[in-house]
PDB file of C-alpha atoms in Angstrom:
ATOM      1  CA  MET A 219     225.752  21.675 164.660  1.00 44.00           C
ATOM      2  CA  GLY A 220     228.587  20.916 162.803  1.00 49.00           C
ATOM      3  CA  LYS A 221     229.588  24.828 161.795  1.00 68.00           C
ATOM      4  CA  ARG A 222     232.396  26.243 161.555  1.00 92.00           C
ATOM      5  CA  ILE A 223     232.352  29.388 163.938  1.00 97.00           C
ATOM      6  CA  ARG A 224     233.941  32.489 162.011  1.00 97.00           C
ATOM      7  CA  LEU A 225     232.624  34.603 163.839  1.00 98.00           C
ATOM      8  CA  VAL A 226     230.747  35.025 167.440  1.00 98.00           C
ATOM      9  CA  ALA A 227     228.592  37.695 168.997  1.00 98.00           C
ATOM     10  CA  LEU A 228     227.592  38.714 172.945  1.00 98.00           C
ATOM     11  CA  ASP A 229     225.706  40.393 174.622  1.00 98.00           C
ATOM     12  CA  LEU A 230     227.424  42.367 177.435  1.00 97.00           C
ATOM     13  CA  ASP A 231     224.970  42.776 180.737  1.00 95.00           C
ATOM     14  CA  GLY A 232     224.207  39.742 181.721  1.00 95.00           C
ATOM     15  CA  THR A 233     225.833  38.041 179.161  1.00 98.00           C
ATOM     16  CA  LEU A 234     230.366  38.408 178.874  1.00 98.00           C
ATOM     17  CA  LEU A 235     229.724  39.937 181.970  1.00 97.00           C
ATOM     18  CA  ASN A 236     229.123  39.247 184.858  1.00 96.00           C
ATOM     19  CA  SER A 237     226.897  40.569 187.700  1.00 93.00           C
ATOM     20  CA  GLU A 238     230.071  42.592 188.921  1.00 92.00           C
ATOM     21  CA  LYS A 239     230.330  43.921 185.653  1.00 92.00           C
ATOM     22  CA  LEU A 240     233.514  41.934 185.089  1.00 95.00           C
ATOM     23  CA  ILE A 241     234.439  39.238 182.860  1.00 97.00           C
ATOM     24  CA  SER A 242     235.457  35.562 184.662  1.00 97.00           C
ATOM     25  CA  LYS A 243     238.445  33.606 184.233  1.00 97.00           C
ATOM     26  CA  ARG A 244     236.787  31.325 182.676  1.00 98.00           C
ATOM     27  CA  ASN A 245     235.079  33.568 180.293  1.00 98.00           C
ATOM     28  CA  LEU A 246     238.880  35.018 179.910  1.00 97.00           C
ATOM     29  CA  GLN A 247     240.302  31.828 178.582  1.00 97.00           C
ATOM     30  CA  ALA A 248     237.524  31.019 176.780  1.00 97.00           C
ATOM     31  CA  LEU A 249     237.517  34.218 174.780  1.00 97.00           C
ATOM     32  CA  GLU A 250     241.876  34.051 174.446  1.00 97.00           C
ATOM     33  CA  GLU A 251     241.504  30.231 172.579  1.00 97.00           C
ATOM     34  CA  LEU A 252     239.089  32.283 170.265  1.00 97.00           C
ATOM     35  CA  ARG A 253     241.751  34.671 169.629  1.00 96.00           C
ATOM     36  CA  ALA A 254     244.213  32.445 169.176  1.00 96.00           C
ATOM     37  CA  ARG A 255     242.313  30.398 166.298  1.00 96.00           C
ATOM     38  CA  GLY A 256     241.751  33.195 164.499  1.00 96.00           C
ATOM     39  CA  ILE A 257     237.937  33.555 165.481  1.00 97.00           C
ATOM     40  CA  LEU A 258     236.326  37.305 166.059  1.00 97.00           C
ATOM     41  CA  MET A 259     234.711  38.016 169.008  1.00 98.00           C
ATOM     42  CA  VAL A 260     232.176  41.151 168.751  1.00 98.00           C
ATOM     43  CA  PRO A 261     230.045  42.211 171.495  1.00 98.00           C
ATOM     44  CA  VAL A 262     226.438  43.626 170.673  1.00 98.00           C
ATOM     45  CA  THR A 263     225.129  45.979 173.593  1.00 95.00           C
ATOM     46  CA  GLY A 264     222.846  47.857 173.789  1.00 91.00           C
ATOM     47  CA  ARG A 265     226.074  50.063 175.510  1.00 90.00           C
ATOM     48  CA  PRO A 266     226.845  53.353 173.606  1.00 87.00           C
ATOM     49  CA  ALA A 267     230.351  53.141 172.654  1.00 85.00           C
ATOM     50  CA  GLN A 268     231.452  54.744 175.061  1.00 83.00           C
ATOM     51  CA  GLY A 269     230.157  52.624 177.696  1.00 85.00           C
ATOM     52  CA  ILE A 270     231.749  49.659 176.696  1.00 91.00           C
ATOM     53  CA  PRO A 271     233.709  48.841 179.921  1.00 90.00           C
ATOM     54  CA  GLN A 272     237.559  48.858 179.908  1.00 91.00           C
ATOM     55  CA  PRO A 273     238.357  44.906 180.889  1.00 92.00           C
ATOM     56  CA  VAL A 274     236.308  44.287 177.566  1.00 96.00           C
ATOM     57  CA  LEU A 275     238.364  46.832 175.196  1.00 94.00           C
ATOM     58  CA  GLU A 276     241.152  45.792 176.511  1.00 93.00           C
ATOM     59  CA  LEU A 277     240.328  41.905 175.425  1.00 95.00           C
ATOM     60  CA  PRO A 278     243.568  40.907 173.330  1.00 89.00           C
ATOM     61  CA  GLY A 279     242.571  41.210 168.914  1.00 92.00           C
ATOM     62  CA  LEU A 280     238.958  42.626 169.685  1.00 97.00           C
ATOM     63  CA  ARG A 281     238.311  45.058 166.433  1.00 97.00           C
ATOM     64  CA  TYR A 282     235.117  45.771 165.438  1.00 98.00           C
ATOM     65  CA  ALA A 283     231.753  46.537 168.884  1.00 97.00           C
ATOM     66  CA  VAL A 284     228.040  47.022 167.752  1.00 97.00           C
ATOM     67  CA  THR A 285     226.664  49.842 170.220  1.00 94.00           C
ATOM     68  CA  SER A 286     223.285  51.302 170.889  1.00 91.00           C
ATOM     69  CA  ASN A 287     221.249  48.232 169.932  1.00 93.00           C
ATOM     70  CA  GLY A 288     222.997  48.008 165.992  1.00 94.00           C
ATOM     71  CA  ALA A 289     222.443  52.111 165.958  1.00 92.00           C
ATOM     72  CA  THR A 290     225.879  52.077 165.457  1.00 93.00           C
ATOM     73  CA  ILE A 291     229.140  49.846 163.717  1.00 96.00           C
ATOM     74  CA  ARG A 292     232.871  50.853 164.731  1.00 95.00           C
ATOM     75  CA  ASP A 293     235.761  49.806 163.710  1.00 96.00           C
ATOM     76  CA  LEU A 294     238.035  50.353 167.279  1.00 95.00           C
ATOM     77  CA  VAL A 295     241.181  49.631 166.183  1.00 94.00           C
ATOM     78  CA  THR A 296     240.751  52.403 163.164  1.00 96.00           C
ATOM     79  CA  GLY A 297     238.443  54.797 164.751  1.00 93.00           C
ATOM     80  CA  GLU A 298     235.540  54.223 161.553  1.00 95.00           C
ATOM     81  CA  THR A 299     232.434  54.396 161.585  1.00 94.00           C
ATOM     82  CA  LEU A 300     231.117  51.427 159.605  1.00 97.00           C
ATOM     83  CA  LEU A 301     226.645  51.755 160.364  1.00 95.00           C
ATOM     84  CA  GLU A 302     225.443  54.981 162.029  1.00 93.00           C
ATOM     85  CA  LYS A 303     221.403  54.484 162.437  1.00 93.00           C
ATOM     86  CA  HIS A 304     220.350  56.900 164.508  1.00 93.00           C
ATOM     87  CA  LEU A 305     217.770  59.516 165.006  1.00 95.00           C
ATOM     88  CA  ASP A 306     216.472  62.823 163.878  1.00 94.00           C
ATOM     89  CA  ALA A 307     215.837  65.237 166.790  1.00 94.00           C
ATOM     90  CA  GLY A 308     212.088  66.492 165.073  1.00 95.00           C
ATOM     91  CA  ARG A 309     211.107  62.101 165.552  1.00 96.00           C
ATOM     92  CA  CYS A 310     212.562  62.148 169.055  1.00 97.00           C
ATOM     93  CA  LEU A 311     210.662  65.240 169.815  1.00 97.00           C
ATOM     94  CA  ALA A 312     206.934  62.993 168.062  1.00 97.00           C
ATOM     95  CA  VAL A 313     208.370  60.851 170.960  1.00 98.00           C
ATOM     96  CA  LEU A 314     208.217  63.019 174.251  1.00 98.00           C
ATOM     97  CA  GLU A 315     205.494  64.192 172.554  1.00 97.00           C
ATOM     98  CA  ALA A 316     203.002  61.475 172.578  1.00 97.00           C
ATOM     99  CA  SER A 317     204.546  59.764 175.831  1.00 97.00           C
ATOM    100  CA  ARG A 318     203.841  63.530 177.443  1.00 96.00           C
ATOM    101  CA  ASP A 319     201.565  61.714 180.486  1.00 95.00           C
ATOM    102  CA  PHE A 320     203.505  58.317 180.863  1.00 96.00           C
ATOM    103  CA  PRO A 321     205.399  58.497 184.412  1.00 93.00           C
ATOM    104  CA  MET A 322     209.066  58.244 183.274  1.00 96.00           C
ATOM    105  CA  VAL A 323     212.537  58.959 183.122  1.00 97.00           C
ATOM    106  CA  ARG A 324     213.118  60.108 179.835  1.00 98.00           C
ATOM    107  CA  GLU A 325     216.574  60.073 178.595  1.00 97.00           C
ATOM    108  CA  ALA A 326     218.501  60.659 174.797  1.00 96.00           C
ATOM    109  CA  PHE A 327     221.689  58.974 174.301  1.00 93.00           C
ATOM    110  CA  ARG A 328     224.140  61.490 172.062  1.00 91.00           C
ATOM    111  CA  ALA A 329     227.745  59.772 170.835  1.00 85.00           C
ATOM    112  CA  GLY A 330     227.574  58.197 173.686  1.00 81.00           C
ATOM    113  CA  VAL A 331     226.636  60.453 176.965  1.00 90.00           C
ATOM    114  CA  GLY A 332     222.675  60.661 178.358  1.00 93.00           C
ATOM    115  CA  TYR A 333     221.225  63.254 178.569  1.00 97.00           C
ATOM    116  CA  LEU A 334     218.798  63.750 181.380  1.00 98.00           C
ATOM    117  CA  SER A 335     216.937  66.454 183.472  1.00 98.00           C
ATOM    118  CA  GLN A 336     218.164  66.797 187.489  1.00 98.00           C
ATOM    119  CA  ALA A 337     215.402  65.010 189.008  1.00 97.00           C
ATOM    120  CA  ASP A 338     215.475  61.322 186.041  1.00 97.00           C
ATOM    121  CA  TYR A 339     219.312  62.085 187.120  1.00 97.00           C
ATOM    122  CA  ASP A 340     218.441  61.536 190.853  1.00 97.00           C
ATOM    123  CA  ILE A 341     216.039  58.354 190.341  1.00 96.00           C
ATOM    124  CA  LEU A 342     219.003  56.377 188.500  1.00 95.00           C
ATOM    125  CA  CYS A 343     221.028  56.860 190.976  1.00 96.00           C
ATOM    126  CA  ALA A 344     219.153  56.023 193.535  1.00 95.00           C
ATOM    127  CA  ARG A 345     218.006  52.949 191.899  1.00 91.00           C
ATOM    128  CA  TYR A 346     221.999  51.822 191.302  1.00 92.00           C
ATOM    129  CA  ALA A 347     223.081  52.527 194.626  1.00 95.00           C
ATOM    130  CA  GLY A 348     225.231  49.713 196.167  1.00 93.00           C
ATOM    131  CA  THR A 349     225.797  48.471 192.610  1.00 92.00           C
ATOM    132  CA  PRO A 350     228.851  47.965 189.785  1.00 87.00           C
ATOM    133  CA  MET A 351     225.884  50.056 187.261  1.00 88.00           C
ATOM    134  CA  LEU A 352     227.229  53.320 189.473  1.00 92.00           C
ATOM    135  CA  PRO A 353     229.952  54.756 188.157  1.00 90.00           C
ATOM    136  CA  TYR A 354     229.601  54.143 184.578  1.00 87.00           C
ATOM    137  CA  LEU A 355     225.688  55.831 185.119  1.00 90.00           C
ATOM    138  CA  GLN A 356     227.836  58.829 186.745  1.00 92.00           C
ATOM    139  CA  SER A 357     230.358  58.326 184.480  1.00 89.00           C
ATOM    140  CA  THR A 358     228.133  58.941 180.821  1.00 89.00           C
ATOM    141  CA  ARG A 359     225.446  61.411 181.907  1.00 94.00           C
ATOM    142  CA  GLN A 360     224.866  65.065 181.006  1.00 96.00           C
ATOM    143  CA  VAL A 361     222.211  66.290 184.105  1.00 98.00           C
ATOM    144  CA  LEU A 362     220.974  69.064 181.984  1.00 98.00           C
ATOM    145  CA  PRO A 363     219.578  72.629 183.263  1.00 97.00           C
ATOM    146  CA  GLY A 364     216.364  72.648 181.415  1.00 97.00           C
ATOM    147  CA  SER A 365     214.457  68.836 180.070  1.00 97.00           C
ATOM    148  CA  VAL A 366     215.469  66.416 177.063  1.00 97.00           C
ATOM    149  CA  GLU A 367     212.817  68.498 175.301  1.00 97.00           C
ATOM    150  CA  ASP A 368     214.014  71.688 175.306  1.00 97.00           C
ATOM    151  CA  PHE A 369     218.387  70.199 175.006  1.00 97.00           C
ATOM    152  CA  LEU A 370     216.466  68.688 171.227  1.00 97.00           C
ATOM    153  CA  ARG A 371     214.998  71.750 170.853  1.00 96.00           C
ATOM    154  CA  GLN A 372     218.449  74.140 171.040  1.00 96.00           C
ATOM    155  CA  ASP A 373     220.328  71.334 168.871  1.00 94.00           C
ATOM    156  CA  GLY A 374     218.502  69.122 166.599  1.00 93.00           C
ATOM    157  CA  ARG A 375     221.587  66.836 165.897  1.00 94.00           C
ATOM    158  CA  PRO A 376     220.243  63.238 165.546  1.00 95.00           C
ATOM    159  CA  VAL A 377     220.957  60.709 168.358  1.00 94.00           C
ATOM    160  CA  GLU A 378     221.410  57.380 169.129  1.00 93.00           C
ATOM    161  CA  GLU A 379     218.353  56.587 170.860  1.00 93.00           C
ATOM    162  CA  LEU A 380     215.949  58.033 173.892  1.00 96.00           C
ATOM    163  CA  PHE A 381     216.303  55.716 176.689  1.00 95.00           C
ATOM    164  CA  PHE A 382     212.581  55.556 179.027  1.00 97.00           C
ATOM    165  CA  LEU A 383     212.560  53.814 182.400  1.00 96.00           C
ATOM    166  CA  THR A 384     209.278  52.958 183.318  1.00 96.00           C
ATOM    167  CA  ASP A 385     207.182  52.125 186.267  1.00 94.00           C
ATOM    168  CA  SER A 386     206.158  49.129 185.544  1.00 95.00           C
ATOM    169  CA  VAL A 387     205.950  46.370 183.149  1.00 94.00           C
ATOM    170  CA  GLU A 388     202.470  47.606 182.203  1.00 96.00           C
ATOM    171  CA  THR A 389     203.000  51.147 181.656  1.00 96.00           C
ATOM    172  CA  LYS A 390     205.260  49.941 179.327  1.00 96.00           C
ATOM    173  CA  SER A 391     203.387  47.901 177.490  1.00 96.00           C
ATOM    174  CA  ARG A 392     200.958  51.066 177.263  1.00 97.00           C
ATOM    175  CA  LEU A 393     204.215  53.010 176.250  1.00 97.00           C
ATOM    176  CA  ARG A 394     205.210  50.780 173.659  1.00 96.00           C
ATOM    177  CA  LYS A 395     201.199  50.573 172.223  1.00 96.00           C
ATOM    178  CA  THR A 396     200.918  54.170 172.379  1.00 97.00           C
ATOM    179  CA  LEU A 397     204.057  54.869 170.061  1.00 97.00           C
ATOM    180  CA  SER A 398     203.744  51.661 167.949  1.00 95.00           C
ATOM    181  CA  ALA A 399     201.577  54.374 165.769  1.00 93.00           C
ATOM    182  CA  LEU A 400     204.578  56.576 165.009  1.00 96.00           C
ATOM    183  CA  PRO A 401     206.591  55.648 161.963  1.00 94.00           C
ATOM    184  CA  GLY A 402     210.649  55.961 162.037  1.00 94.00           C
ATOM    185  CA  ILE A 403     210.923  54.444 164.929  1.00 96.00           C
ATOM    186  CA  GLY A 404     211.893  50.580 166.255  1.00 93.00           C
ATOM    187  CA  PHE A 405     212.090  49.096 170.074  1.00 93.00           C
ATOM    188  CA  ALA A 406     214.717  47.120 172.150  1.00 88.00           C
ATOM    189  CA  ASP A 407     213.636  45.961 175.233  1.00 84.00           C
ATOM    190  CA  PRO A 408     216.843  45.065 177.933  1.00 78.00           C
ATOM    191  CA  PHE A 409     214.473  44.591 180.815  1.00 81.00           C
ATOM    192  CA  PRO A 410     211.374  43.814 182.038  1.00 86.00           C
ATOM    193  CA  ASN A 411     210.869  48.167 182.856  1.00 92.00           C
ATOM    194  CA  ASP A 412     212.976  49.596 179.975  1.00 93.00           C
ATOM    195  CA  LEU A 413     212.024  50.619 176.921  1.00 94.00           C
ATOM    196  CA  GLU A 414     215.168  51.651 174.543  1.00 93.00           C
ATOM    197  CA  VAL A 415     214.131  53.980 171.615  1.00 96.00           C
ATOM    198  CA  ILE A 416     215.847  53.468 168.127  1.00 94.00           C
ATOM    199  CA  ALA A 417     215.748  53.915 164.594  1.00 93.00           C
ATOM    200  CA  GLY A 418     212.768  51.963 162.827  1.00 92.00           C
ATOM    201  CA  ASP A 419     215.034  50.384 160.084  1.00 90.00           C
ATOM    202  CA  ILE A 420     217.779  48.810 162.938  1.00 93.00           C
ATOM    203  CA  ASP A 421     218.418  46.722 165.748  1.00 94.00           C
ATOM    204  CA  LYS A 422     220.823  44.673 167.118  1.00 96.00           C
ATOM    205  CA  GLY A 423     220.000  41.589 164.462  1.00 97.00           C
ATOM    206  CA  THR A 424     219.896  43.835 161.434  1.00 96.00           C
ATOM    207  CA  ALA A 425     223.238  45.555 161.767  1.00 97.00           C
ATOM    208  CA  LEU A 426     225.010  41.648 163.138  1.00 98.00           C
ATOM    209  CA  VAL A 427     224.190  41.283 159.682  1.00 98.00           C
ATOM    210  CA  PHE A 428     225.427  44.310 158.331  1.00 98.00           C
ATOM    211  CA  LEU A 429     229.251  43.197 159.697  1.00 98.00           C
ATOM    212  CA  LEU A 430     228.514  39.528 158.970  1.00 98.00           C
ATOM    213  CA  ASP A 431     227.920  40.973 154.603  1.00 98.00           C
ATOM    214  CA  LYS A 432     230.767  43.330 155.326  1.00 98.00           C
ATOM    215  CA  LEU A 433     233.054  41.070 156.257  1.00 98.00           C
ATOM    216  CA  ALA A 434     232.144  38.475 154.235  1.00 97.00           C
ATOM    217  CA  ILE A 435     231.333  35.958 156.430  1.00 98.00           C
ATOM    218  CA  PRO A 436     227.901  34.041 156.546  1.00 97.00           C
ATOM    219  CA  ARG A 437     225.488  33.516 159.002  1.00 97.00           C
ATOM    220  CA  GLU A 438     225.980  30.343 159.463  1.00 97.00           C
ATOM    221  CA  ALA A 439     229.896  30.874 160.527  1.00 97.00           C
ATOM    222  CA  CYS A 440     227.612  33.118 163.501  1.00 98.00           C
ATOM    223  CA  LEU A 441     227.019  32.086 167.041  1.00 98.00           C
ATOM    224  CA  ALA A 442     225.109  34.514 169.175  1.00 98.00           C
ATOM    225  CA  ILE A 443     224.605  35.074 173.100  1.00 98.00           C
ATOM    226  CA  GLY A 444     222.187  37.193 174.891  1.00 97.00           C
ATOM    227  CA  ASP A 445     219.947  37.401 177.996  1.00 96.00           C
ATOM    228  CA  GLY A 446     217.155  40.178 177.202  1.00 91.00           C
ATOM    229  CA  GLY A 447     214.602  40.606 174.878  1.00 90.00           C
ATOM    230  CA  SER A 448     216.697  42.906 172.981  1.00 92.00           C
ATOM    231  CA  ASP A 449     219.427  39.914 171.741  1.00 96.00           C
ATOM    232  CA  LEU A 450     216.126  38.266 169.868  1.00 96.00           C
ATOM    233  CA  PRO A 451     217.269  39.453 166.166  1.00 96.00           C
ATOM    234  CA  MET A 452     220.376  38.719 167.108  1.00 97.00           C
ATOM    235  CA  LEU A 453     219.890  35.328 167.882  1.00 98.00           C
ATOM    236  CA  LYS A 454     217.583  34.402 164.671  1.00 97.00           C
ATOM    237  CA  ALA A 455     220.227  35.925 162.716  1.00 97.00           C
ATOM    238  CA  ALA A 456     223.135  33.596 163.872  1.00 98.00           C
ATOM    239  CA  GLY A 457     223.895  30.360 162.424  1.00 97.00           C
ATOM    240  CA  VAL A 458     223.897  29.751 166.567  1.00 97.00           C
ATOM    241  CA  GLY A 459     221.542  31.188 168.755  1.00 98.00           C
ATOM    242  CA  VAL A 460     222.795  30.664 172.443  1.00 98.00           C
ATOM    243  CA  ALA A 461     220.183  31.906 175.206  1.00 98.00           C
ATOM    244  CA  MET A 462     221.953  32.378 179.159  1.00 98.00           C
ATOM    245  CA  ALA A 463     219.705  30.697 181.455  1.00 98.00           C
ATOM    246  CA  GLY A 464     216.848  32.925 183.515  1.00 94.00           C
ATOM    247  CA  SER A 465     216.081  34.531 179.494  1.00 95.00           C
ATOM    248  CA  GLY A 466     212.753  35.237 179.155  1.00 91.00           C
ATOM    249  CA  GLU A 467     210.733  32.578 177.215  1.00 94.00           C
ATOM    250  CA  GLU A 468     210.327  34.147 174.173  1.00 94.00           C
ATOM    251  CA  LEU A 469     214.563  33.907 173.827  1.00 96.00           C
ATOM    252  CA  ILE A 470     214.963  30.815 175.329  1.00 97.00           C
ATOM    253  CA  GLN A 471     212.826  29.767 172.608  1.00 97.00           C
ATOM    254  CA  ALA A 472     214.069  30.914 169.752  1.00 97.00           C
ATOM    255  CA  ALA A 473     217.937  30.046 170.984  1.00 98.00           C
ATOM    256  CA  ASP A 474     219.652  26.433 169.862  1.00 97.00           C
ATOM    257  CA  PHE A 475     221.302  26.123 173.138  1.00 98.00           C
ATOM    258  CA  VAL A 476     220.354  27.497 176.503  1.00 98.00           C
ATOM    259  CA  THR A 477     224.009  27.823 179.183  1.00 98.00           C
ATOM    260  CA  ALA A 478     224.490  28.799 182.246  1.00 98.00           C
ATOM    261  CA  GLY A 479     223.675  31.545 183.499  1.00 98.00           C
ATOM    262  CA  CYS A 480     226.845  34.680 183.936  1.00 97.00           C
ATOM    263  CA  ASP A 481     227.773  34.464 187.082  1.00 97.00           C
ATOM    264  CA  GLU A 482     228.287  30.552 186.147  1.00 98.00           C
ATOM    265  CA  ASP A 483     230.375  31.212 182.982  1.00 98.00           C
ATOM    266  CA  GLY A 484     227.764  30.358 180.601  1.00 98.00           C
ATOM    267  CA  VAL A 485     229.675  32.315 178.031  1.00 98.00           C
ATOM    268  CA  ALA A 486     232.682  29.831 178.813  1.00 98.00           C
ATOM    269  CA  MET A 487     230.026  26.936 178.821  1.00 98.00           C
ATOM    270  CA  ALA A 488     228.672  28.197 174.895  1.00 98.00           C
ATOM    271  CA  LEU A 489     232.171  28.260 173.894  1.00 97.00           C
ATOM    272  CA  GLU A 490     234.018  24.936 174.724  1.00 97.00           C
ATOM    273  CA  ARG A 491     230.206  23.217 173.399  1.00 96.00           C
ATOM    274  CA  PHE A 492     230.084  25.155 170.157  1.00 96.00           C
ATOM    275  CA  VAL A 493     233.657  26.182 169.429  1.00 96.00           C
ATOM    276  CA  LEU A 494     235.747  25.155 171.004  1.00 94.00           C
ATOM    277  CA  GLU A 495     235.036  21.938 171.232  1.00 80.00           C
ATOM    278  CA  SER A 496     235.963  20.832 174.931  1.00 59.00           C
ATOM    279  CA  ARG A 497     232.720  19.307 177.721  1.00 48.00           C
ATOM    280  CA  LYS A 498     234.493  20.742 180.161  1.00 49.00           C
ATOM    281  CA  GLN A 499     232.166  20.784 183.391  1.00 43.00           C
ATOM    282  CA  PRO A 500     230.928  24.114 185.563  1.00 45.00           C
TER     283      PRO A 500
END
């Protein structure tokens, strides 16, 4: 496409990380080549900062991270918070009240920790039992003595997001329709049954543009790669948008290119094609 890429924005789960939550050798080699050429790699993830896995944090040259679907941008070297768009407790309580009758897991994320009831914690542990996600879940959750509502009434500081795991796609659709009537909130759709409620003036794309402007990098010099619905604003914001194989139809239609899946070195293939000017075969 003739664009000189200066920054690569990467979703983590289902994109840079394979199904074992690791970075493949070929992807690591491509990222090292980016670093050698002075091209920034920025994780843009739904995970909170504390949930970024160690293999990502150990990448040489890593400096910036966009976390919680854009709610927070941090300079990982200086520790400075560059952007923070969080939900106040009152708005969260309004969301929880409006969704009271929906069957789902409820979590509130603050400073990278997910707060939830014992019953909901048990449901999530059962969902991820035997998978690489279970250790991450166990290390980033705090079980409450009561409900999330009780927690927010007692401690009224803002939160990064509310996370809901519904029992079906249909329930999630009804939930989103119900909550859409509330002011000041937005949504991220990482997986079919999951819905994340975030501040209404932020998403992965808005946060990415904020960072690009701060670094004086034009949008056309950015390549973004993702696989979920929450990555759609990011792909639209970038000069080159790449969808992973198996992404939803809306993301694929918005992408400039569809690469291989996360277990087939899809990130490396895209970087070799658009940034590193190499066309290795899978």
